[in-house]
Coordinates of C-alpha atoms (C1' of nucleotides) in Angstrom, one line a residue:
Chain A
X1 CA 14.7 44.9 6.1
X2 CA 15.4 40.9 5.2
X3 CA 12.4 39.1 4.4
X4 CA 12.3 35.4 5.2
X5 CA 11.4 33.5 2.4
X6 CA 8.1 31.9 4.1
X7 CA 8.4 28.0 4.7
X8 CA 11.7 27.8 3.2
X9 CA 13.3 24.6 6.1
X10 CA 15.1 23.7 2.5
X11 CA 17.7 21.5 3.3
X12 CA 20.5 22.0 0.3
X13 CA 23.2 19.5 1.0
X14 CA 21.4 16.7 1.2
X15 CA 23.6 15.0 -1.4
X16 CA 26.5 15.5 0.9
X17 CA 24.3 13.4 3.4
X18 CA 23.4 10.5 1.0
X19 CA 26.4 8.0 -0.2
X20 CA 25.6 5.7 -3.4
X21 CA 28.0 2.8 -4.1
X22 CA 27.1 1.9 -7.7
X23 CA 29.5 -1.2 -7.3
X24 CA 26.5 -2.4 -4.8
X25 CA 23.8 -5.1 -6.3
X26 CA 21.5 -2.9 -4.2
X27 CA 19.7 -1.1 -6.7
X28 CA 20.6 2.8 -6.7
X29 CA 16.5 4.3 -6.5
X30 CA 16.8 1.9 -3.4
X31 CA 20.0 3.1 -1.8
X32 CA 18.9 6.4 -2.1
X33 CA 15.2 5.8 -0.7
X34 CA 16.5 3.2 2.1
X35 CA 19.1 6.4 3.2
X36 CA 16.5 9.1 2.5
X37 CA 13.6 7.4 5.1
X38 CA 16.4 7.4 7.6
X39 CA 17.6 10.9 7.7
X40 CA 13.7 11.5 8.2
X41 CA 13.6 8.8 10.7
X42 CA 16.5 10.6 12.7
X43 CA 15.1 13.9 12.0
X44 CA 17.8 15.3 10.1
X45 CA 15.2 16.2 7.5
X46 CA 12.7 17.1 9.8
X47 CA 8.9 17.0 9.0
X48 CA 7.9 20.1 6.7
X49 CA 11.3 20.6 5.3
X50 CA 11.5 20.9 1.4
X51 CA 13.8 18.8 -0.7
X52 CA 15.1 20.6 -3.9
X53 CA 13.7 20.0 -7.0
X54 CA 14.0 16.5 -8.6
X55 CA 16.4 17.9 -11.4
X56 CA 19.1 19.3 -9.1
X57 CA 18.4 16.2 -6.5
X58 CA 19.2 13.9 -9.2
X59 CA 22.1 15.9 -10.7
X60 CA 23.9 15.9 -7.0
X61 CA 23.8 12.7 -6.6
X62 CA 24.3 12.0 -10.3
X63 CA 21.9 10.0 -11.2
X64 CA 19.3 9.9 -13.6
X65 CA 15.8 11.8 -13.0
X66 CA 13.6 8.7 -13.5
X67 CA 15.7 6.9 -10.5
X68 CA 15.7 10.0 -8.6
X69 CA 12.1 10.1 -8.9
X70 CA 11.7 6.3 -8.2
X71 CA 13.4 6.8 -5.2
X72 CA 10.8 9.6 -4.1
X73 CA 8.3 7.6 -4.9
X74 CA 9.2 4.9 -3.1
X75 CA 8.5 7.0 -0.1
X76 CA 5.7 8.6 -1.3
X77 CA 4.4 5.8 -1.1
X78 CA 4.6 4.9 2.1
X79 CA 3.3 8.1 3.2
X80 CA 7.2 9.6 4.4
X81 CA 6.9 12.4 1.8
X82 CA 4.3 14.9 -0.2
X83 CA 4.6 15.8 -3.8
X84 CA 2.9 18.4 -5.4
X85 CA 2.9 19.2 -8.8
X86 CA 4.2 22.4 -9.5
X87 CA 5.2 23.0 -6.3
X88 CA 7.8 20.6 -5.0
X89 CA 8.4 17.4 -2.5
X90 CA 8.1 17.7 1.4
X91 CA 8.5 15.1 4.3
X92 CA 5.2 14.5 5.5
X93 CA 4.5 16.6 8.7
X94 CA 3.7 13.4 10.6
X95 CA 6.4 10.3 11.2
X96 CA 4.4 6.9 10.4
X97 CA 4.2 4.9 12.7
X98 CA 4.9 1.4 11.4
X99 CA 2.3 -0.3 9.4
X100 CA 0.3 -3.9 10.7
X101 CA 2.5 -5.9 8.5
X102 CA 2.4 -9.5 7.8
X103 CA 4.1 -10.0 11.4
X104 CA 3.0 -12.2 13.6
X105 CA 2.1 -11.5 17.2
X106 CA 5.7 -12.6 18.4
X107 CA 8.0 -10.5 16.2
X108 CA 5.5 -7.7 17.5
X109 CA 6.0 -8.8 21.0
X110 CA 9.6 -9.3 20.4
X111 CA 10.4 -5.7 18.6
X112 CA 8.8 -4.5 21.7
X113 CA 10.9 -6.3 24.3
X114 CA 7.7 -7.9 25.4
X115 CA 9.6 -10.7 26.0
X116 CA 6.9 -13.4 24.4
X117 CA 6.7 -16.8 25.2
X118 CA 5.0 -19.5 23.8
X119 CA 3.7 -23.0 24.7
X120 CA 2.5 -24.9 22.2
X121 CA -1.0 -27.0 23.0
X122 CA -1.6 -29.4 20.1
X123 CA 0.8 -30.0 17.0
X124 CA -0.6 -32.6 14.4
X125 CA -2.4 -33.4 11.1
X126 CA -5.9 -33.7 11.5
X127 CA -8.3 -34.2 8.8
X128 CA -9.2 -30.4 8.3
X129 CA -12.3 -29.0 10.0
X130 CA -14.4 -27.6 7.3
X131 CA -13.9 -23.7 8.3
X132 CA -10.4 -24.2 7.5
X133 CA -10.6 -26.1 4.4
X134 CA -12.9 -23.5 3.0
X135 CA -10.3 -20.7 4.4
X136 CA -7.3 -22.8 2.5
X137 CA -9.5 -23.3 -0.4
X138 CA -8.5 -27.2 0.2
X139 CA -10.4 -29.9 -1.3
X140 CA -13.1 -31.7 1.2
X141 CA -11.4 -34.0 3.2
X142 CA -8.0 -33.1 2.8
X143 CA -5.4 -32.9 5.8
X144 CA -4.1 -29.9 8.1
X145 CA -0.9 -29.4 10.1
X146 CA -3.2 -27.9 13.0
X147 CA -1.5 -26.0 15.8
X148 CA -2.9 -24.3 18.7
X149 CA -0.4 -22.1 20.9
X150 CA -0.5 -20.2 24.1
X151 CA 1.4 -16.6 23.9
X152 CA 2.7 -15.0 26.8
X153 CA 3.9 -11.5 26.8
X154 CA 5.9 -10.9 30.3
X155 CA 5.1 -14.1 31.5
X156 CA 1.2 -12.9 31.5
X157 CA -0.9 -14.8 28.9
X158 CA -2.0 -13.1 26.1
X159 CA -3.6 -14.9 23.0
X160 CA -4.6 -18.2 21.9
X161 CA -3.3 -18.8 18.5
X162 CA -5.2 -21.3 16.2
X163 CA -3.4 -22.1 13.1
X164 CA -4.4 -24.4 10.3
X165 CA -2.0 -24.9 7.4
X166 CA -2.2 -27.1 4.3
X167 CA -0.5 -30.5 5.0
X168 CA 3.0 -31.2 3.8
X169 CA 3.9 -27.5 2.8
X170 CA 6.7 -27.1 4.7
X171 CA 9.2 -28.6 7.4
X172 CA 8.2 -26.9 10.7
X173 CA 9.6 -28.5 13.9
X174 CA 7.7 -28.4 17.2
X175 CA 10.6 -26.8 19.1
X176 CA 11.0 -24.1 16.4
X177 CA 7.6 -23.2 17.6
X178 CA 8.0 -22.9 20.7
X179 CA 10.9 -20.7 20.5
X180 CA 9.9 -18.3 17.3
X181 CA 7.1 -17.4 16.0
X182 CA 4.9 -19.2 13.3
X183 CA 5.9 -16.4 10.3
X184 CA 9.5 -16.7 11.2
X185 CA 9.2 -20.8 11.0
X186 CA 7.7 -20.1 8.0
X187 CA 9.7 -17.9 6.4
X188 CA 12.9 -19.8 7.1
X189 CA 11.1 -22.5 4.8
X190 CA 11.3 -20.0 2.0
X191 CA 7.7 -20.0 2.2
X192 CA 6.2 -16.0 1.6
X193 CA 3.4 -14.5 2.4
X194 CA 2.3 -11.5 0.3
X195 CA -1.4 -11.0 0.9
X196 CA -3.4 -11.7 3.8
X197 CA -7.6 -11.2 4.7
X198 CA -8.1 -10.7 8.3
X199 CA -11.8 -10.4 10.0
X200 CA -11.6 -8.5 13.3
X201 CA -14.2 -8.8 15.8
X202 CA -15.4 -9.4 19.4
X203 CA -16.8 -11.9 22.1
X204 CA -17.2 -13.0 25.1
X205 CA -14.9 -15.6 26.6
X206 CA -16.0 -19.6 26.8
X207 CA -15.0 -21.3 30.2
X208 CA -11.6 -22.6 28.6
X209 CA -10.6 -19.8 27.1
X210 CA -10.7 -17.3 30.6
X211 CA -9.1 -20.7 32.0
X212 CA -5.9 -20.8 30.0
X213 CA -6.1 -16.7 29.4
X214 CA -6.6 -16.0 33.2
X215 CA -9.6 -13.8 32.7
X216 CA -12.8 -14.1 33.9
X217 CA -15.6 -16.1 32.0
X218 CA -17.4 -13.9 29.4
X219 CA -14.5 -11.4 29.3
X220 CA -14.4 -9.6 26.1
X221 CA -11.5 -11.0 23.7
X222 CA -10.6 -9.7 20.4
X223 CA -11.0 -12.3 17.7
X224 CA -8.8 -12.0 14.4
X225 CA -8.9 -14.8 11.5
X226 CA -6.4 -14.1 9.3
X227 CA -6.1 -16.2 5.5
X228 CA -2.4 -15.6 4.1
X229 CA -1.4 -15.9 0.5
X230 CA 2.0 -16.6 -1.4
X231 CA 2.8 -14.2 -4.2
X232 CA 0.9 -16.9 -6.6
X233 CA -2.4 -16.3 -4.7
X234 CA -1.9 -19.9 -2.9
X235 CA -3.5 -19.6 0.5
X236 CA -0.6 -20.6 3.0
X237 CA -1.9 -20.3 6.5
X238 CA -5.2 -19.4 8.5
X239 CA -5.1 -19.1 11.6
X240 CA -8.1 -18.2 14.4
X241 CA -6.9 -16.2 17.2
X242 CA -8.6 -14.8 20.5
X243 CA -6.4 -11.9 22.6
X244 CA -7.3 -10.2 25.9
X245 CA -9.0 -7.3 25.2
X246 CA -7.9 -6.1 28.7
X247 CA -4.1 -6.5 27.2
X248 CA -4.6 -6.2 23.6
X249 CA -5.4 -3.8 20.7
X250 CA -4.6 -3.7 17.0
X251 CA -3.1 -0.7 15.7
X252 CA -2.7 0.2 11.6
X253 CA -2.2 2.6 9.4
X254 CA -4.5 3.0 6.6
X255 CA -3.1 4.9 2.9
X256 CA -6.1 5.9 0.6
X257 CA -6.0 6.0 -3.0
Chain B
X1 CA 1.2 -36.8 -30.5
X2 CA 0.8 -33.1 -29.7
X3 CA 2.2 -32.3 -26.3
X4 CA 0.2 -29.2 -25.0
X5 CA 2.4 -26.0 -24.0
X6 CA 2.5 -26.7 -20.3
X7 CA 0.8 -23.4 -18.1
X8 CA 0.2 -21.4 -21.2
X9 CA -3.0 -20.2 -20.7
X10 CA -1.9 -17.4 -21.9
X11 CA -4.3 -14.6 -23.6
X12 CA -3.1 -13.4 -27.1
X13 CA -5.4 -10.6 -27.7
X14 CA -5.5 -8.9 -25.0
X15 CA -4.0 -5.8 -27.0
X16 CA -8.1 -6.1 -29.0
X17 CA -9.7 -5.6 -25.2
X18 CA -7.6 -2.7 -24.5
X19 CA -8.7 1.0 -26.7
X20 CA -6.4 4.0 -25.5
X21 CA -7.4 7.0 -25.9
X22 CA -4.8 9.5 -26.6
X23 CA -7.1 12.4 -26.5
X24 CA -7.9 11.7 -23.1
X25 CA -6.6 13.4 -20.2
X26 CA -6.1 10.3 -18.2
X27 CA -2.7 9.1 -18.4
X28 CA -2.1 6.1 -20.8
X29 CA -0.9 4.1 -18.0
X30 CA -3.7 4.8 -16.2
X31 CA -6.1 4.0 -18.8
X32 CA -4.5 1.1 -19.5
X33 CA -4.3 -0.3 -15.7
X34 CA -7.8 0.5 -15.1
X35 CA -8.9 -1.1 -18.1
X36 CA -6.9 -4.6 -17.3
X37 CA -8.3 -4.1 -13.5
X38 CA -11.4 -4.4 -15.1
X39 CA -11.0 -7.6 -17.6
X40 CA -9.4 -9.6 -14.2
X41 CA -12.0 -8.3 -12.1
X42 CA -14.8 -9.6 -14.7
X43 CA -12.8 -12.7 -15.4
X44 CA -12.2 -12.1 -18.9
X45 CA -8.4 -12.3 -18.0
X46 CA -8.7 -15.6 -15.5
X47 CA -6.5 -15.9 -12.5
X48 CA -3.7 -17.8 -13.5
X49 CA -3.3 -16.7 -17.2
X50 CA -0.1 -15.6 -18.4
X51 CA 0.1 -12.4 -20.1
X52 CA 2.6 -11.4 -23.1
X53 CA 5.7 -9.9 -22.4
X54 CA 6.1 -6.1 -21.8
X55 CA 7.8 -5.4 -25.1
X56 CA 5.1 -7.4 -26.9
X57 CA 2.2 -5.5 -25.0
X58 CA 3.4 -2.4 -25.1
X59 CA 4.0 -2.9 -29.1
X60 CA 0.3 -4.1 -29.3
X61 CA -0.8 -1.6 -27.2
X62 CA 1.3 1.4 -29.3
X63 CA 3.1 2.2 -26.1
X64 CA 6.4 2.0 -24.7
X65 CA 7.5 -0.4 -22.3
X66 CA 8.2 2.3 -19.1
X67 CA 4.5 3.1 -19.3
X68 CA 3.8 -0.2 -20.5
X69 CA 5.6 -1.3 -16.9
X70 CA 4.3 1.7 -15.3
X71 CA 0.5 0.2 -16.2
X72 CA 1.5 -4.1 -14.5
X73 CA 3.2 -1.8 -11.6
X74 CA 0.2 -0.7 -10.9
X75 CA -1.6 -3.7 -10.6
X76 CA 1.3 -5.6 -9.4
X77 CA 1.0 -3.1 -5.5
X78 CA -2.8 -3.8 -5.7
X79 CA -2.2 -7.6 -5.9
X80 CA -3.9 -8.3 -9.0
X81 CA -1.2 -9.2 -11.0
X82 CA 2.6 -11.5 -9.8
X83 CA 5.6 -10.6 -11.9
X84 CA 8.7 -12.9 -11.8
X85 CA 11.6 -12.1 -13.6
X86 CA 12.7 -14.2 -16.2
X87 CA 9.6 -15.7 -16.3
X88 CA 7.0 -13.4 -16.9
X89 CA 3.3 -11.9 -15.5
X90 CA 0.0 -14.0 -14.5
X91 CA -3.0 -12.7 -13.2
X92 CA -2.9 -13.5 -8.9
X93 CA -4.8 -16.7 -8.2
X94 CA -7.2 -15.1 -5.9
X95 CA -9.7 -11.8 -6.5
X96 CA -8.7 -9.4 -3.8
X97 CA -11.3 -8.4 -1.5
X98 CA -11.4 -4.6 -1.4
X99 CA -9.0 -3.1 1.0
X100 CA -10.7 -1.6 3.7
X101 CA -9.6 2.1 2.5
X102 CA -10.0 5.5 4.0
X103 CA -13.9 5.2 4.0
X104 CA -16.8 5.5 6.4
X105 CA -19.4 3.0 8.4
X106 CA -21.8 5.3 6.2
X107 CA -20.2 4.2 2.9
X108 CA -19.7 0.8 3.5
X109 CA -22.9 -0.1 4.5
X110 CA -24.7 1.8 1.8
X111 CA -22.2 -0.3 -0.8
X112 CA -23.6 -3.3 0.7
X113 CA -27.0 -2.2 0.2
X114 CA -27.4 -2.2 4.1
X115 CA -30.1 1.0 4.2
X116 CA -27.7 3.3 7.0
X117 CA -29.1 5.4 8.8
X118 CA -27.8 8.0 11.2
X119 CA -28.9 9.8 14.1
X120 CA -27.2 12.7 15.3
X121 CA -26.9 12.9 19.0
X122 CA -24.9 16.2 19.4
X123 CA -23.3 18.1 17.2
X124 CA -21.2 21.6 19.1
X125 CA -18.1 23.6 19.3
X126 CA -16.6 22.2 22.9
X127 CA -13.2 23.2 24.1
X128 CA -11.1 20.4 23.4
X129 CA -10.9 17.0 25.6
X130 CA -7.6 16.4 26.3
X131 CA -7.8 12.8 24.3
X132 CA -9.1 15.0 21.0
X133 CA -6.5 17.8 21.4
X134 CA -3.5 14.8 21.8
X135 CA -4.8 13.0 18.6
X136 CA -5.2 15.9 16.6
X137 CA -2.2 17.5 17.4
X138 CA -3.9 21.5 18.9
X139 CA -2.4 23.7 21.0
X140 CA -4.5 23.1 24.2
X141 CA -7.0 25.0 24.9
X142 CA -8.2 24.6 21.3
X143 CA -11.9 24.9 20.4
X144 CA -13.0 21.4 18.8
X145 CA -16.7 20.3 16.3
X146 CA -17.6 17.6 18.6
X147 CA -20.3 14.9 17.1
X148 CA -22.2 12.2 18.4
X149 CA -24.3 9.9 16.2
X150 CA -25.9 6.5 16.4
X151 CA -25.3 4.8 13.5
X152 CA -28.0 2.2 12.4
X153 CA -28.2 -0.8 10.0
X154 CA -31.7 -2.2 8.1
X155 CA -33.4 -0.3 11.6
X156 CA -31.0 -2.1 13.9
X157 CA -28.6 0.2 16.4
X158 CA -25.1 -0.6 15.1
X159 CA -22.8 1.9 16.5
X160 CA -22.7 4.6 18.7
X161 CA -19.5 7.3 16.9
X162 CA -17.6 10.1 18.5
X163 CA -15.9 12.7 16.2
X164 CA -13.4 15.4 17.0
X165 CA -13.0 17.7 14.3
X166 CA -10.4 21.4 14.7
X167 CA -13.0 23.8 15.2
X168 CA -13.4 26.1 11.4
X169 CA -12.4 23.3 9.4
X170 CA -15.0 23.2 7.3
X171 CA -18.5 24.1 6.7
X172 CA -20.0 21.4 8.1
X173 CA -23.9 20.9 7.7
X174 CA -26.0 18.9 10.9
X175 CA -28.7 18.2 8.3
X176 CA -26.2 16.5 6.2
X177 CA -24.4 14.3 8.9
X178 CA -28.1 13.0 9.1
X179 CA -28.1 11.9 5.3
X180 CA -25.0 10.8 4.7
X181 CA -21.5 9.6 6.4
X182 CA -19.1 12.1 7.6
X183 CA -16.3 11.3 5.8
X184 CA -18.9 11.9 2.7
X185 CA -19.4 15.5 3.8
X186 CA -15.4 16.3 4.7
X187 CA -14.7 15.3 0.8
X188 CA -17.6 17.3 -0.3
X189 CA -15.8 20.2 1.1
X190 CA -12.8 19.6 -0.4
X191 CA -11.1 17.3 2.6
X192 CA -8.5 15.3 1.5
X193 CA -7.5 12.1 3.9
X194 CA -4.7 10.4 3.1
X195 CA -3.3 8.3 6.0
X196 CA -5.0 7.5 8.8
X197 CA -4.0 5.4 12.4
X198 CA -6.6 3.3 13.7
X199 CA -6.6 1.4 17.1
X200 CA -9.0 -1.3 17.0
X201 CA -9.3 -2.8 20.9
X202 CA -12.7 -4.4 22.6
X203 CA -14.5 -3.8 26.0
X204 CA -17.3 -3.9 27.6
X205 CA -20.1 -1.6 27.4
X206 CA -21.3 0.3 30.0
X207 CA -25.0 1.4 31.1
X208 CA -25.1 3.9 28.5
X209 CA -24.0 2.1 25.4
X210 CA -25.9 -0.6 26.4
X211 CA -29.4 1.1 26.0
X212 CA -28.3 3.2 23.0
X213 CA -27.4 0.0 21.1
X214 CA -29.7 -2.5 22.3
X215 CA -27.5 -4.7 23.9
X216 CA -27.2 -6.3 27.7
X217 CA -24.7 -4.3 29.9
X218 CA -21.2 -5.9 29.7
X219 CA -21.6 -6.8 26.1
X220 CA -18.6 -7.0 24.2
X221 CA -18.1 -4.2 22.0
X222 CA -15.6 -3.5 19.5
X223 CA -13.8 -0.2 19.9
X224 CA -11.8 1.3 16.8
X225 CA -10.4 5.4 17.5
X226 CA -8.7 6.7 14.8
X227 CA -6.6 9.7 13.5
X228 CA -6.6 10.8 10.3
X229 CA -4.9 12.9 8.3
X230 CA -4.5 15.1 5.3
X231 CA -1.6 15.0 2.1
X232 CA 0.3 17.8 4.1
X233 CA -0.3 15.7 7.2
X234 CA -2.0 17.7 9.3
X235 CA -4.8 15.4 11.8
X236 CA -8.3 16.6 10.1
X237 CA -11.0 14.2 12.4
X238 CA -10.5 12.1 15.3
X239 CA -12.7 9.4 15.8
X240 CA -13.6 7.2 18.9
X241 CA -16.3 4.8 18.1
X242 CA -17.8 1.8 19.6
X243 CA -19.6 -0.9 17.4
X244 CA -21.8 -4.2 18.5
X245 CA -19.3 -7.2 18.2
X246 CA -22.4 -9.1 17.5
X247 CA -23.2 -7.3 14.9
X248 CA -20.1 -5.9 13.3
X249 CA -16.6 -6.8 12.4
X250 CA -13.5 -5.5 10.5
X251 CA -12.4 -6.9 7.1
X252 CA -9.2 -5.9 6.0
X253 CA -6.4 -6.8 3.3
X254 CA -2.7 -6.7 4.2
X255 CA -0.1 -6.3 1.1
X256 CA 3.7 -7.1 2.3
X257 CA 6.3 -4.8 1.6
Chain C
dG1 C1' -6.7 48.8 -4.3
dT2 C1' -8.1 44.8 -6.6
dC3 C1' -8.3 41.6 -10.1
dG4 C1' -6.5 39.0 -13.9
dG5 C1' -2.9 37.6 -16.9
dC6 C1' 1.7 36.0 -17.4
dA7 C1' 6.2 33.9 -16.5
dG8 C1' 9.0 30.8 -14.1
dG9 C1' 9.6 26.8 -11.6
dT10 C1' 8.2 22.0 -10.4
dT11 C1' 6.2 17.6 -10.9
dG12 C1' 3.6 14.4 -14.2
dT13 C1' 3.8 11.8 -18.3
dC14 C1' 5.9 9.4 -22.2
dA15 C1' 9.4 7.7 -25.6
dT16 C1' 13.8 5.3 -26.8
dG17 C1' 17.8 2.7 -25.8
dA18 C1' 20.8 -0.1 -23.3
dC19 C1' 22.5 -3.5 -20.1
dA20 C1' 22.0 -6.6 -15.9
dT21 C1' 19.8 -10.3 -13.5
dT22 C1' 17.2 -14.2 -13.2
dC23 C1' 14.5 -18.2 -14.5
dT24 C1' 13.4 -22.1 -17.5
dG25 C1' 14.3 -25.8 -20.4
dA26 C1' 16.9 -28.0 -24.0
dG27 C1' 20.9 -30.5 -25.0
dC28 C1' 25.2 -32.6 -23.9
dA29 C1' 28.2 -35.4 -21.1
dA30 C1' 29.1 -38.8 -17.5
Chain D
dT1 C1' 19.3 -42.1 -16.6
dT2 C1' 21.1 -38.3 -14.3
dG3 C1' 23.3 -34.1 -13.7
dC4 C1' 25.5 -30.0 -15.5
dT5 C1' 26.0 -26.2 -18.8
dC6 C1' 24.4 -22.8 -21.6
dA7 C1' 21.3 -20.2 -24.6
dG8 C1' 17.0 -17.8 -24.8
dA9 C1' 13.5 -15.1 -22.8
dA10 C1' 11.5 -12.3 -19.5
dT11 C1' 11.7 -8.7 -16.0
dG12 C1' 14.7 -5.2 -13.3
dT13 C1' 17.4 -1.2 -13.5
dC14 C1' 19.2 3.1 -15.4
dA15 C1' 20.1 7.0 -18.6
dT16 C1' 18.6 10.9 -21.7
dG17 C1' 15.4 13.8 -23.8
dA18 C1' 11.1 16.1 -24.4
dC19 C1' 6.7 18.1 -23.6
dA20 C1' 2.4 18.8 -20.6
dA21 C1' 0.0 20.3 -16.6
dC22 C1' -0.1 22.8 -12.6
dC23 C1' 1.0 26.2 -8.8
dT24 C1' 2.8 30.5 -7.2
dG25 C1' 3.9 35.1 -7.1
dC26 C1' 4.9 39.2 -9.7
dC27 C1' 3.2 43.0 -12.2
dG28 C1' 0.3 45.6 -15.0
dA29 C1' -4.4 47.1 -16.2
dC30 C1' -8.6 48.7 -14.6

DNA sequence: GTCGGCAGGTTGTCATGACATTCTGAGCAA
DNA sequence: TTGCTCAGAATGTCATGACAACCTGCCGAC
């Protein structure tokens, strides 16, 4: 009688599924990763399966077995793939759904075919209101761009976006508001965003907030105030927004350690 | 005239505020990441300073420069530290809040020296509610550890939480739910949680909530029902729990890409 | 039959060396 | 004075080699 080997969903030619162009400026630990979290996208390495050790992973594809492992730990760190030591790499039993990035509410919207919409309230530089100048970490008295939006999601309102940001930092046009979202603007002004603190909490509505949401006075909203950073630790943007609870939720994925 | 070396606040010595151990099991990266975590996060190493180059560091430090680079990796995912190439590494402007990790109401509240307490409302083995047996992933039909507690703050109702756990999953003590958070008691018995999807939404609360938590019916309450998971990926504790907004909110950090 | 030790396999850590890529600023030329 | 070029310096990538720590399953001893 043949034994199955327990557990064994090894997949072996998983070289032949994985191209590396070394002539790319892509770096190779990324090639490999970027075409590694797709075939477990597509399920062609479904959850469970094993890969083969990083020795004989490395030699097929003929690289080294530092890349080889950089590659895998790319994607263990985002939670695609298990190691364990003296026992060998998995794909995580679960897909991961994708993580609360620093997206803004319309590239959400718009990944879902949401089909957002946005009218812009109020576009102008104001003398900053003090919770925003101690968000920016501005000095007293110094000027915001302040912007307050209306989103629409399917031609039903949605959110009411606050933003504050510091005064001068970038070009950002009216129109290019109205027709993308503020991260997008921002981003096409070379400006980044790497770090951001958000608060998320509750309330009911005021009068003009059911008003321009279509809800009923004291409705419950979600609140989120969000402070983003640049890679130098520069705070970039805060923004106080309010969504419909009745339409809206947050969703995230949390890694520990 | 001596013209000052523009941004060089650099910090010579830090090689003297580092001491490996080689003895030690911890890994010398590790030792030495935790110990520069610890000289930014006591602002020995300001935000803003400029460290020495990896060769030099990992020459002061008796290292080589992969571990050396394994060591500022570290620091660089947690946002403590900005590399640029072909310039070099600084300590990030801001201190970064903690991330709101994999942890309990119970833990954070007790960090904050909030005096939690906890009273268990039920605690059985139910078959499954079909919302429980979809998050965790069980065949239906499955038998489920079903908890109920009121969570309070300095003797003020905070939160009223729902926990789904697979029925046999661990030795789980009613006595100790009482003492201390659940996610507490899952580690004590050697439960590891790893990723975890959260939902965070607002609503209304009905009758019930109303009266365990103190508040007026049709306060807004902030709702956050999460999934988490294992290293193998396998759902270990769903969670369904509702929270005063007046009293409550969610901090979090986001780190792009 | 059960327990414990042992061997083999796999990931974790660390060192050394080399070259590529990118940024900054000094110096030269217009 | 202004703009461009280039050298220096720093990080990014990749390769090779070695040993350590850990898990699993086999097999022998009791």
């Amino acid at each position: 009688m043949i034994i199955s080997v327990p557990h064994n969903d090894g997949v072996d030619g998983l070289a032949q599924l994985i191209r590396i162009d070394r002539s790319s400026p892509v770096p190779l630990y990324y090639q490999v990763a970027q075409r590694m979290q797709e075939l477990i996208e597509s399920a062609q390495l479904p959850p469970g399966s094993r890969l083969d050790n990083e020795i004989a992973l490395a030699d097929q594809l003929g690289l080294s077995r530092p890349t080889m492992r950089q590659a895998i730990g790319h994607l263990v760190d985002k939670g695609l793939l298990v190691r364990k030591r003296g026992v060998g790499t998995q794909v995580a039993q679960r897909r991961v759904s994708r993580q609360v990035e620093l997206t803004s509410l319309y590239d959400d919207l718009d990944r879902a075919r949401r089909r957002p919409r946005t009218e812009v309230l109020a576009f102008e530089v104001i003398p900053g209101p003090p919770a925003a100048i101690a968000a920016l970490h501005l000095p007293t008295g110094s000027e915001v761009l302040h912007i307050e939006r209306l989103r629409y999601a399917e031609d039903e309102p949605l959110a009411v976006l606050r933003n504050y940001l510091p005064a001068g930092l970038a070009e950002i046009d009216r129109q290019a508001l109205a027709e993308r979202g503020l991260y997008q603007v921002l981003r096409d002004s070379g400006i980044q965003m790497r770090i951001a603190d958000q608060t998320i909490g509750a309330r009911k509505a005021s009068a003009a907030e059911a008003r321009l949401l279509g809800e009923v006075r004291g409705a419950p909203l979600l609140t989120m105030s969000r402070t983003a950073y640049d890679p130098a630790g520069h705070a970039v943007e805060y923004g106080d927004h309010v969504y419909r609870a009745s339409h809206y939720s947050f969703e995230l994925t949390l890694l520990s350690r």
